[in-house]
Coordinates of C-alpha atoms in Angstrom, one line a residue:
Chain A
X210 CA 6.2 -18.9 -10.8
X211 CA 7.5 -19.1 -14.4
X212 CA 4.1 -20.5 -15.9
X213 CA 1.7 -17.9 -13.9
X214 CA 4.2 -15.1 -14.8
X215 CA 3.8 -15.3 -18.7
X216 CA 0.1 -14.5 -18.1
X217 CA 1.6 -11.3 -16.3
X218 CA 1.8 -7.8 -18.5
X219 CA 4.9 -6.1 -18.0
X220 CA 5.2 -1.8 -17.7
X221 CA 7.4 0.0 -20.2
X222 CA 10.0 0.2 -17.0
X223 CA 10.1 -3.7 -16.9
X224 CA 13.8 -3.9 -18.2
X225 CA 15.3 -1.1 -15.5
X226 CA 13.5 -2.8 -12.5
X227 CA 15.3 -6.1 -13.5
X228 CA 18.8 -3.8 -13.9
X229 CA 18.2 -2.2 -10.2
X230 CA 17.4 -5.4 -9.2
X231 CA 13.8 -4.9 -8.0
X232 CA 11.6 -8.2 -7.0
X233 CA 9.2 -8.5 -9.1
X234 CA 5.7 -9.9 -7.8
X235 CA 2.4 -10.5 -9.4
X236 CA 0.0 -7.0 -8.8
X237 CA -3.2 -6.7 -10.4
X238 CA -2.1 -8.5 -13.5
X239 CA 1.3 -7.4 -14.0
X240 CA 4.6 -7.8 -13.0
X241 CA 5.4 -5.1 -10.3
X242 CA 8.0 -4.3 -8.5
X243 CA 7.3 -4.9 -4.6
X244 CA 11.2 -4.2 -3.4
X245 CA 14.2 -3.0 -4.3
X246 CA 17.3 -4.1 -2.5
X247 CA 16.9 -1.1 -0.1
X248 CA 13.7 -2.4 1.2
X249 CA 10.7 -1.7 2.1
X250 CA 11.9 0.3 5.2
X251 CA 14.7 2.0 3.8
X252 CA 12.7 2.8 0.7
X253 CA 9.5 4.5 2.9
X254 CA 12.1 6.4 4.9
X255 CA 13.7 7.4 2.0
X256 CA 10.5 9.2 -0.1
X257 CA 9.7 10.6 3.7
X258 CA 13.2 12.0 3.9
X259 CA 14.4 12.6 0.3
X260 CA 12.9 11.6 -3.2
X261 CA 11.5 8.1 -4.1
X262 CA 10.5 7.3 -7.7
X263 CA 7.9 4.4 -8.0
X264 CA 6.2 3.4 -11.2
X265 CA 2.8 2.8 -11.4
X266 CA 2.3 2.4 -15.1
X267 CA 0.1 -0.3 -14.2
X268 CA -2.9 2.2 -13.7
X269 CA -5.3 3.6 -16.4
X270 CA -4.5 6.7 -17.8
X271 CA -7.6 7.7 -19.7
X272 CA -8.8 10.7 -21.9
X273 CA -12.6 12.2 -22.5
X274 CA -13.2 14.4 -25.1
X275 CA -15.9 16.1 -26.8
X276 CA -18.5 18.9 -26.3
X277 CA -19.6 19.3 -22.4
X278 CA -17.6 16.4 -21.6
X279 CA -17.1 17.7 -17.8
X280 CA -21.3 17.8 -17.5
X281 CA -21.7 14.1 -18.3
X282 CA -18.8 12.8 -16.8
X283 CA -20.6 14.3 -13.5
X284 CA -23.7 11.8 -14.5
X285 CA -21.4 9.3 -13.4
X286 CA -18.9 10.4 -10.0
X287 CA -20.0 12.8 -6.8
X288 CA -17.3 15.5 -7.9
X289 CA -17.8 19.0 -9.0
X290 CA -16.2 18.6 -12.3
X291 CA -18.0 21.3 -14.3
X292 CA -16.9 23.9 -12.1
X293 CA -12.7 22.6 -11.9
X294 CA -10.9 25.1 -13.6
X295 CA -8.3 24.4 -16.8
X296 CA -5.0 22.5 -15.2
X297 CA -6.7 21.6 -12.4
X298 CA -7.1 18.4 -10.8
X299 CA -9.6 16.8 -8.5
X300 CA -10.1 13.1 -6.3
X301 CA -13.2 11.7 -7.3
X302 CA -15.0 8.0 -7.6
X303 CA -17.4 6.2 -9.9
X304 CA -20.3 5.4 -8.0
X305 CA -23.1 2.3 -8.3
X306 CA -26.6 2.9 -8.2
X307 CA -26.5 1.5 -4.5
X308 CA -24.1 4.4 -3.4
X309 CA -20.9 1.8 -3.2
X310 CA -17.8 2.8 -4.9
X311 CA -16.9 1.2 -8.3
X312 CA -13.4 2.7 -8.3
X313 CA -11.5 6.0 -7.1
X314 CA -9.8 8.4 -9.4
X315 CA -8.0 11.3 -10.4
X316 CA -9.4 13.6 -12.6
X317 CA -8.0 16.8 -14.5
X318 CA -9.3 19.4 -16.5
X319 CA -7.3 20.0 -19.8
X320 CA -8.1 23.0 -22.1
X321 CA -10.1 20.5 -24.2
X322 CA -10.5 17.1 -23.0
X323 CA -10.5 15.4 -19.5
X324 CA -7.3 13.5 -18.4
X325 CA -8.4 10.7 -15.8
X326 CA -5.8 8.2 -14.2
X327 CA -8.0 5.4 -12.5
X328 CA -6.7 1.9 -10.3
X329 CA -5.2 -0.9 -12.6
X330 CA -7.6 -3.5 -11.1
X331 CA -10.7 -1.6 -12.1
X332 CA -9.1 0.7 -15.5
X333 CA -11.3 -2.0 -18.0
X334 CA -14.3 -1.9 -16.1
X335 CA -13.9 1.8 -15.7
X336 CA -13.7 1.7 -19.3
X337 CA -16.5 -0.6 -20.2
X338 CA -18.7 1.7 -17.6
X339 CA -18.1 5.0 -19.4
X340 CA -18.5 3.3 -22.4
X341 CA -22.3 2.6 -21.9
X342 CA -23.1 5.6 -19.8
X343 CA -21.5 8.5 -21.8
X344 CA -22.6 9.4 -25.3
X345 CA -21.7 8.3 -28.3
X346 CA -20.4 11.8 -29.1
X347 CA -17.7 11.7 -26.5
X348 CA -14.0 10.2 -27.5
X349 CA -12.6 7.7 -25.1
X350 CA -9.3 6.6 -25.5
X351 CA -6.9 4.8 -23.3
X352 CA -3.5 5.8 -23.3
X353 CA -1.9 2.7 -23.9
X354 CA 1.4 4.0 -25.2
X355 CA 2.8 6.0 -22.0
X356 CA 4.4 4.9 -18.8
X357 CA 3.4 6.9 -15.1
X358 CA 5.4 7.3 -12.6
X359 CA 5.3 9.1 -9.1
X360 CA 8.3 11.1 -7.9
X361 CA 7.5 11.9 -4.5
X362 CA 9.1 13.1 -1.1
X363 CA 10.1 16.7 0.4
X364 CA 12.7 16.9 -2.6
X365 CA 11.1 15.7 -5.4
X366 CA 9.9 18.6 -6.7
X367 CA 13.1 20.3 -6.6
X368 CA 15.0 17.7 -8.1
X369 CA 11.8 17.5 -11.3
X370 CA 12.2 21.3 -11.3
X371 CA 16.1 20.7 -12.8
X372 CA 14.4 19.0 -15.9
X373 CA 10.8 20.7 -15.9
X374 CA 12.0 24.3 -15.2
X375 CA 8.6 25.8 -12.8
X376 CA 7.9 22.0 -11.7
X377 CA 8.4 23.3 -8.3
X378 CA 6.2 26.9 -8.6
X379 CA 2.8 24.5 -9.4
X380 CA 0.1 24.3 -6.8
X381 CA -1.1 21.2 -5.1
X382 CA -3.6 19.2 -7.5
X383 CA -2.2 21.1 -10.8
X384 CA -1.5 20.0 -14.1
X385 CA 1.1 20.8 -16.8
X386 CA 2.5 19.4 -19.8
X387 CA 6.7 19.8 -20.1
X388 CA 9.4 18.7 -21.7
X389 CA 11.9 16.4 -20.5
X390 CA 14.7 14.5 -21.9
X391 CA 13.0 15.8 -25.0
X392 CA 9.8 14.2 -24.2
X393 CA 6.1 15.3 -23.8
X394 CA 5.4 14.7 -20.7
X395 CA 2.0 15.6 -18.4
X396 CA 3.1 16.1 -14.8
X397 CA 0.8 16.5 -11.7
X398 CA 1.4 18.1 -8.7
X399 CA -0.4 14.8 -6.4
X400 CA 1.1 11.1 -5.4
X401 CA -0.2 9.0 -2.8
X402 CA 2.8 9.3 0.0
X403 CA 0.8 12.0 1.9
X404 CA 4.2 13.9 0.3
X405 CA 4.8 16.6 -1.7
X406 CA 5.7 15.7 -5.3
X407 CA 4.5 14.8 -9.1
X408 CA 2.7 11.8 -11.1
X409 CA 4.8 12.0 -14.6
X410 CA 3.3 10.6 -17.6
X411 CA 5.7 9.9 -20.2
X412 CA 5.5 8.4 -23.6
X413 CA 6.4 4.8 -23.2
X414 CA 9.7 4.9 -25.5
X415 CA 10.9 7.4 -23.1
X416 CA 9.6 5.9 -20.0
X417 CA 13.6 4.7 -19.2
X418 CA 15.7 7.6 -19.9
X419 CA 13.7 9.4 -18.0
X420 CA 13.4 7.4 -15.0
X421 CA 17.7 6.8 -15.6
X422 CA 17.5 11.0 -15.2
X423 CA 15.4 11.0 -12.8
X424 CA 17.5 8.6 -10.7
X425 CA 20.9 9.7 -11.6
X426 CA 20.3 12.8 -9.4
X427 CA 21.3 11.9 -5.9
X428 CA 18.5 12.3 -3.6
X429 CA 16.5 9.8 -5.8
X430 CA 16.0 6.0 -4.9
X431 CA 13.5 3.4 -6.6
X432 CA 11.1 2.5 -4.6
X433 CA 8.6 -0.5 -5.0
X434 CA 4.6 -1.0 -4.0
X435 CA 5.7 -2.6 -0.3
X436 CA 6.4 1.2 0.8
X437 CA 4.1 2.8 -2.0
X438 CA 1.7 0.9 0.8
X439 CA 2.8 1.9 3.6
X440 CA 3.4 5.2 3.0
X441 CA -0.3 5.7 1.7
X442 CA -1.6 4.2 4.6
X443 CA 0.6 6.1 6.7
X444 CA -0.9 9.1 5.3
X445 CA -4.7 7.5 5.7
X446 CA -5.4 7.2 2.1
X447 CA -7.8 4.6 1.2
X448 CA -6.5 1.6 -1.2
X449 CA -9.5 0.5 -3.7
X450 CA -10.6 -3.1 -3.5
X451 CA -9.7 -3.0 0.7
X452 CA -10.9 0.1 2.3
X453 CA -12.7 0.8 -0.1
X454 CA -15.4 -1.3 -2.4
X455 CA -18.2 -1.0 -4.0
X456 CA -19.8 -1.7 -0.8
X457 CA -19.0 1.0 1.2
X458 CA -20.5 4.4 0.2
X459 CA -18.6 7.6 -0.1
X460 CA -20.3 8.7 3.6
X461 CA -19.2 5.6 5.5
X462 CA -15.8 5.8 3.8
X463 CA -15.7 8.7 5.1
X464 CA -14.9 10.4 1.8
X465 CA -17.5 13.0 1.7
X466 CA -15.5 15.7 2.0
X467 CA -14.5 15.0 -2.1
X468 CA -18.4 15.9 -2.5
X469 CA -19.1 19.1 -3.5
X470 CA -21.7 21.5 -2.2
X471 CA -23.5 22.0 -5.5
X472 CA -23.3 18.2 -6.2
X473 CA -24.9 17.9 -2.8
X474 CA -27.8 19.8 -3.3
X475 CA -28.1 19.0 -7.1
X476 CA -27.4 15.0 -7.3
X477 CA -27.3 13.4 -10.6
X478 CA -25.0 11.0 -10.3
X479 CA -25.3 7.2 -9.7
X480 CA -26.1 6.3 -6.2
X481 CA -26.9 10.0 -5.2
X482 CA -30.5 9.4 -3.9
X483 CA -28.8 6.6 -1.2
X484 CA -25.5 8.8 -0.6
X485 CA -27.4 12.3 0.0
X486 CA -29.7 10.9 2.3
X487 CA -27.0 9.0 4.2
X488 CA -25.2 12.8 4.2
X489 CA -28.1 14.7 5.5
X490 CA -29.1 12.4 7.6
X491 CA -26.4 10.3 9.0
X492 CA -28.1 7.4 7.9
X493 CA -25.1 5.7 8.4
X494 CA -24.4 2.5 10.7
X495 CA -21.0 2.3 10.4
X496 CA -17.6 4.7 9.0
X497 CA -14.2 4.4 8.4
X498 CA -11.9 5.3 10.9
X499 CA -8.2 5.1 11.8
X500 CA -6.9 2.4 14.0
X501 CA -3.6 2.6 16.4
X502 CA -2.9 -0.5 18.1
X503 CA -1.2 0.3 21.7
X504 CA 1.5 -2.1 20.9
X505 CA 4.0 -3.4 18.7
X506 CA 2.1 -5.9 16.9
X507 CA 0.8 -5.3 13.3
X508 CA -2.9 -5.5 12.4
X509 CA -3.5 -6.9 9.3
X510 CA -6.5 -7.0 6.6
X511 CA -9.6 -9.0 8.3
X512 CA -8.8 -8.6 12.0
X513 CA -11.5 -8.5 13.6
X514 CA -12.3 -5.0 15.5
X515 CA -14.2 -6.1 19.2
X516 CA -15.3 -3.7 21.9
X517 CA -14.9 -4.4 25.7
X518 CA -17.1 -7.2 25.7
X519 CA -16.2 -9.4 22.7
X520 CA -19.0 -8.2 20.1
X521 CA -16.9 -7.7 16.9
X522 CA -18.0 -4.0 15.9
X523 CA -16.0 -4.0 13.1
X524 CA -12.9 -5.2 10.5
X525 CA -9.6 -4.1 9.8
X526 CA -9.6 -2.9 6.1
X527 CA -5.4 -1.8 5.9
X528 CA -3.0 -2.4 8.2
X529 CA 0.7 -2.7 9.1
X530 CA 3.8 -1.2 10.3
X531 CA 4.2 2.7 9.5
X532 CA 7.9 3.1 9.3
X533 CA 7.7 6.9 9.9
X534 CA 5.0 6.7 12.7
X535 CA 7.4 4.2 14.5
X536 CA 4.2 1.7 15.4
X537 CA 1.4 -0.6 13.7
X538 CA -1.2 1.8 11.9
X539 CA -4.6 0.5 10.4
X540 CA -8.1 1.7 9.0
X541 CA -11.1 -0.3 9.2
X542 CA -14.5 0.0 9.5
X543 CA -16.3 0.8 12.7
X544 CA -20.0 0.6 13.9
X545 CA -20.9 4.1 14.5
X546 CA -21.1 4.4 17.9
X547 CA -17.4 3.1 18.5
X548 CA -16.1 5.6 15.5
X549 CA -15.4 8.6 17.7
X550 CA -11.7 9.2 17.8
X551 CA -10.4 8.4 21.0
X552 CA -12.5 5.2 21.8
X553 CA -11.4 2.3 23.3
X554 CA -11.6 -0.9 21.0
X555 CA -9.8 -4.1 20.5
X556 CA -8.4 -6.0 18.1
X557 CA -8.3 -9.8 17.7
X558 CA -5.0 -10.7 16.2
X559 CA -4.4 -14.5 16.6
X560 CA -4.9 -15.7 19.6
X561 CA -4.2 -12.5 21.4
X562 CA -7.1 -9.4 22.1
X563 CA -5.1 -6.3 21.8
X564 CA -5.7 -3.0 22.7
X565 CA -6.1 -0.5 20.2
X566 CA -7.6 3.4 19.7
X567 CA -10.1 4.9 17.2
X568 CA -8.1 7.7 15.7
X569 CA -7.5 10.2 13.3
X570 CA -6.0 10.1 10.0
X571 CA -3.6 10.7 8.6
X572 CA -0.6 9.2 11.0
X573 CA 1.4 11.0 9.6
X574 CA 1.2 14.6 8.6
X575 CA 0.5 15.0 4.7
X576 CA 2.8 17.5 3.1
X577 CA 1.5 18.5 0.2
X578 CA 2.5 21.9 -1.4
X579 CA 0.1 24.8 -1.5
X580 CA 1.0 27.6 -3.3
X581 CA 1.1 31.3 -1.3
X582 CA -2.4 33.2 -3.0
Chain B
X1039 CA 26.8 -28.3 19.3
X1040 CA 25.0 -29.5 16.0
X1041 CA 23.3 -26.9 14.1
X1042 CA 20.4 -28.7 12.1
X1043 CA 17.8 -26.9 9.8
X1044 CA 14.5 -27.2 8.3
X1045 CA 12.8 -26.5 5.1
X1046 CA 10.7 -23.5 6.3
X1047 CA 13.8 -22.2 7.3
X1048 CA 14.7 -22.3 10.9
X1049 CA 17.7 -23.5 12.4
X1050 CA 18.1 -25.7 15.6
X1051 CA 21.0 -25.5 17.6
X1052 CA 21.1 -28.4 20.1
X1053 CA 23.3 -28.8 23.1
X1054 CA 22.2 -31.9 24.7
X1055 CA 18.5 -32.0 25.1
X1056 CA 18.1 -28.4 24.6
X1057 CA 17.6 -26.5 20.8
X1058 CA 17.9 -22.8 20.2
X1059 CA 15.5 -22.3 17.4
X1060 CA 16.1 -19.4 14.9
X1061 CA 14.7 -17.9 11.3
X1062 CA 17.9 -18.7 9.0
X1063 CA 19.4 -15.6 6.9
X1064 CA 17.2 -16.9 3.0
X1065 CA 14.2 -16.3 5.4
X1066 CA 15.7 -13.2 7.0
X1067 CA 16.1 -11.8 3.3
X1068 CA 12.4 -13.0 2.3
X1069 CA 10.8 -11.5 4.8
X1070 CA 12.5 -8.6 4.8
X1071 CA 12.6 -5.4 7.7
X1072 CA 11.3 -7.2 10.7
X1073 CA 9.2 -5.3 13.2
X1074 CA 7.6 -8.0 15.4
X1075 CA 8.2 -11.3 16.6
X1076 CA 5.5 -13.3 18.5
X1077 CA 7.7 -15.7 20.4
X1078 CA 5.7 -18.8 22.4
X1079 CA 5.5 -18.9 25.9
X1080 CA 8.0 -20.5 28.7
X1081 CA 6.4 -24.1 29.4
X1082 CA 4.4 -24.3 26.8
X1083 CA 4.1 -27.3 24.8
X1084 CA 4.5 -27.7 20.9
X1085 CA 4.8 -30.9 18.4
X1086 CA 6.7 -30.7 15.1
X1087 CA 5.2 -28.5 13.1
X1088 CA 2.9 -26.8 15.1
X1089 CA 2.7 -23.0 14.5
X1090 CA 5.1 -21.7 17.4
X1091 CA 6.2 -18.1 16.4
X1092 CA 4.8 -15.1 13.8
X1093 CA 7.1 -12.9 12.5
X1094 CA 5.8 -9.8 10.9
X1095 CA 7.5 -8.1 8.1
X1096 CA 6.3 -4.1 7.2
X1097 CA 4.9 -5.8 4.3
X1098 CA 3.2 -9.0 6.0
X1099 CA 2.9 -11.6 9.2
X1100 CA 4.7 -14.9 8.5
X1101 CA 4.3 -18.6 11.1
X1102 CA 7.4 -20.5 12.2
X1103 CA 6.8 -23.7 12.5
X1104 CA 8.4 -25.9 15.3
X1105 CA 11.3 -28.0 13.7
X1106 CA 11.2 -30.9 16.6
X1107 CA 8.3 -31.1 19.4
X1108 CA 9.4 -30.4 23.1
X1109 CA 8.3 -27.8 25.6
X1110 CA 9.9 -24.2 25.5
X1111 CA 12.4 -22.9 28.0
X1112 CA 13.4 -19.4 27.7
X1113 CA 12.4 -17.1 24.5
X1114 CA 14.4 -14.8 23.6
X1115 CA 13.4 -11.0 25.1
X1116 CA 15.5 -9.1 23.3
X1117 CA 13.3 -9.0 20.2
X1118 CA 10.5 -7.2 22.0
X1119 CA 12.4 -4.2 21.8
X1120 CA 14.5 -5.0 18.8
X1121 CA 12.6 -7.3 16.3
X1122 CA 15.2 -6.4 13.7
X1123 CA 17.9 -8.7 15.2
X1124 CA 16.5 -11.1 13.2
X1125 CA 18.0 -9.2 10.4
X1126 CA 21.2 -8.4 11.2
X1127 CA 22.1 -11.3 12.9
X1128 CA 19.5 -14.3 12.2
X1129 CA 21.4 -16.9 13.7
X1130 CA 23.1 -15.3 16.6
X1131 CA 21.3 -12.7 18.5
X1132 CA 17.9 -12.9 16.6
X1133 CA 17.3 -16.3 18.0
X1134 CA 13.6 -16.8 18.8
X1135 CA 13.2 -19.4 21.7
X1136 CA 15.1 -22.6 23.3
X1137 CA 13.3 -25.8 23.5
X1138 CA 13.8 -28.7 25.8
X1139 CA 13.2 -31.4 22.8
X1140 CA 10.9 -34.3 23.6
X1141 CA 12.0 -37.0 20.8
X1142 CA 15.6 -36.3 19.4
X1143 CA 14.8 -38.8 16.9
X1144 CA 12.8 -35.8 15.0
X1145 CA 16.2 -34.1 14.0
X1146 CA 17.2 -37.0 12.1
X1147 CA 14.7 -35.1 9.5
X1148 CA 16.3 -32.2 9.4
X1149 CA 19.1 -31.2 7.2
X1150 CA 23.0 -30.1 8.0
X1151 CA 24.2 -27.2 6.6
X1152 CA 25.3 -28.3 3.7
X1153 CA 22.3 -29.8 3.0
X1154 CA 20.3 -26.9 4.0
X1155 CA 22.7 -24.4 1.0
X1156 CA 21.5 -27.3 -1.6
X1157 CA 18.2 -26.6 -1.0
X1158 CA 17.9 -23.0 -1.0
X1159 CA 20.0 -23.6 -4.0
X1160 CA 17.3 -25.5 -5.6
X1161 CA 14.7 -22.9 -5.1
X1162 CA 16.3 -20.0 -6.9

């Protein structure tokens, strides 16, 4: 591994993962940590039950600014941008001109600029694609120099609110910038457990004491990408590059809900034509849906999906073990007729044809916090 | 009783022409939290090497490969309901399946233990 590894970027946290032990495995071109010595199960049921820390530095925190920088960055994603209020944040994706999906993001207004943290697979491309899409006018610049981490689970914003005094008061999808451990750091009230909690962005100098602080409080464990996974799936959030590509449209991804009503009727974004006809329509021949196998046995990415008779209507996409659910989980992709939930389907795993039920998602009940109005 | 092992990590523990065949505690580690085992069924038949068990991990499904050829005999039941034997005690109660072996001539390939603890050694 030595020789592939040296191609392999390391996150400003490199140097504490190696101190808590972590296993470090190739992800999207850096050295990640996939486990701790908890594991993956103890680490899942530890954000689910307490406060997990993971860092995902690898991702792309990026910043637009410049005069009606909101209006054009709507030329190229489906969400109602121009209308998000200051400190506020909102899921969104970069679309193709054929309706797929070039990446998924997060998005935040700031009082003047746009604050965007998008996958670490896709971040240059991204880059490269607002680049020659936005004008010249606007000011793109990568934030190279900071570290992000999630702090998630139903204590995790307690335990942030002992450093970042009012962490705890700030609505689901909110942004603020705080000090901690005498850093500037720009906290969001989001994750991708399907938990309550924060992404922290802290300068990368910082990036350790923090996380040490972090940790040194007792309900906080490290936890690596094997339950980052499973806990997203868990909580039916879609992983970019597998249930989602830039093959599948927002509409058969089943993401259309993160469309807004005036980008609906208004368009004017890549792709629009293709995904507002496939709205109003239902133009679609096949969606995303959740999968529970009836049994114990795990199915993976690429098992086939087959109805009664042996057609395959379809393909696994995510799929594993939920820890919390206390069974295999999956999403894949369905032909529409076989996406109601409740239908019957099978699943080809080996030489075996399980049994397995269209379903909703998420598996486990998302618990995000939402501020009394 | 001679305990022999393989490189992809399984023991064999033979009494007379019968093996016990089981993940040893390296691959219990590597894997990680076990939540399914795919054991082979009584009377089939499997060469050495054939793929004769999956395990699967949270994070991913794993093949055991058969360490001598033969025809299975029992498999143990216990993991359909507790696949995590296999972690917490690899080479007693998480045992996978016995094996009536064809050709005990196929063990001389395998290693002892002490052989086995210089490999995983070497692959640190």
């Amino acid at each position: 591994m030595g020789a592939v590894n040296n191609d392999l970027l390391k996150t400003p946290l490199y140097s504490l993962h190696e101190e808590l032990d972590g296993k470090m495995v190739p992800f999207a071109g850096y050295l990640m940590p996939v486990q701790y010595p908890l594991g993956v199960m103890g680490e899942h049921n530890h954000t689910r039950e307490k406060a997990g820390l993971f860092d995902v530095s690898h991702m792309g925190q990026v910043v637009i600014k410049g005069n009606n920088a909101d209006k054009w960055l709507e030329t190229l994603v489906p969400g109602n941008i121009i209308d998000l209020k200051p400190n506020r944040i909102r899921y969104s994706m970069f679309t193709s001109e054929d309706g797929g999906i070039l990446d998924d993001l997060m998005i935040t207004k700031r009082e003047n600029d746009i604050f965007m943290v998008v996958n670490a697979a896709c971040k240059e491309q991204d880059i490269a694609h607002m680049r020659s899409n936005l004008p010249d006018h606007l000011e793109l610049a990568e934030l190279n120099n900071r570290a992000l981490v999630a702090l998630q689970g139903p204590m995790a914003a307690e335990v942030l609110a002992r450093f970042a005094s009012g962490a705890d008061e700030m609505d689901f999808m909110s942004y603020a910038e705080v000090e901690i451990c005498g850093a500037t750091c720009l906290i969001s009230r989001s994750g991708y457990t399907g938990e309550d909690g924060h992404e922290i962005s802290i300068p990368a100098q910082k990036a350790i004491e923090v996380c040490k602080a972090l940790l040194s409080e007792q309900e906080v464990e490290a936890i690596g990408l094997g339950a980052r996974d499973s806990l997203r799936l868990e909580a039916g959030l879609c992983l970019y590059g597998h249930d989602i590509t830039e093959d599948t449209t927002p509409v058969e991804s089943a993401l259309i809900w993160s469309i807004g009503k005036r980008r609906r009727e208004e368009g004017g974004f890549p792709g629009a034509q293709i995904i507002l006809e496939q709205i109003s329509n239902g133009t679609i021949t096949r969606k995303r849906v959740g999968i529970i196998p009836s049994g114990r046995v795990p199915a993976r990415e690429g098992t086939e999906i087959l109805d009664s008779a042996d057609n395959v209507i379809g393909v696994i996409t995510s799929g594993g073990f939920g820890p919390t659910f206390g069974g295999p989980v999956a999403m894949g992709y369905v032909d529409i007729k076989n996406s109601e939930n409740g239908t019957d389907v099978f699943l080809k795993v080996r030489k075996n044809k399980l049994e397995a039920k269209v379903s909703a998602t998420p598996f486990v009940p998302q618990r995000y916090y939402r501020k009394q109005k | 009783m001679t305990i022999y092992y393989s490189e992809d990590h399984e023991w064999i523990s033979v009494d007379g022409n019968v093996g016990t065949v089981g993940i040893t505690n390296y691959a219990q580690n590597a894997l990680g939290d076990i939540v399914f085992v795919e054991v082979p069924e009584v009377g089939d038949d499997f060469a050495k090497g054939d793929e004769v068990a999956v395990v699967e991990s949270v994070k991913a499904a794993s093949e055991i490969y058969s360490p001598v050829g033969g025809k299975i005999t029992e498999t143990n039941g216990e993991l359909e309901d507790n696949a995590a034997l296999v972690n917490s005690s690899p080479d007693g109660d998480g045992w996978f399946f016995k094996i009536n072996i064809s050709d005990s001539g196929e063990l001389e390939g395998l290693m002892d233990a002490d052989g086995y603890k210089t490999f995983i050694a070497g692959l640190e």
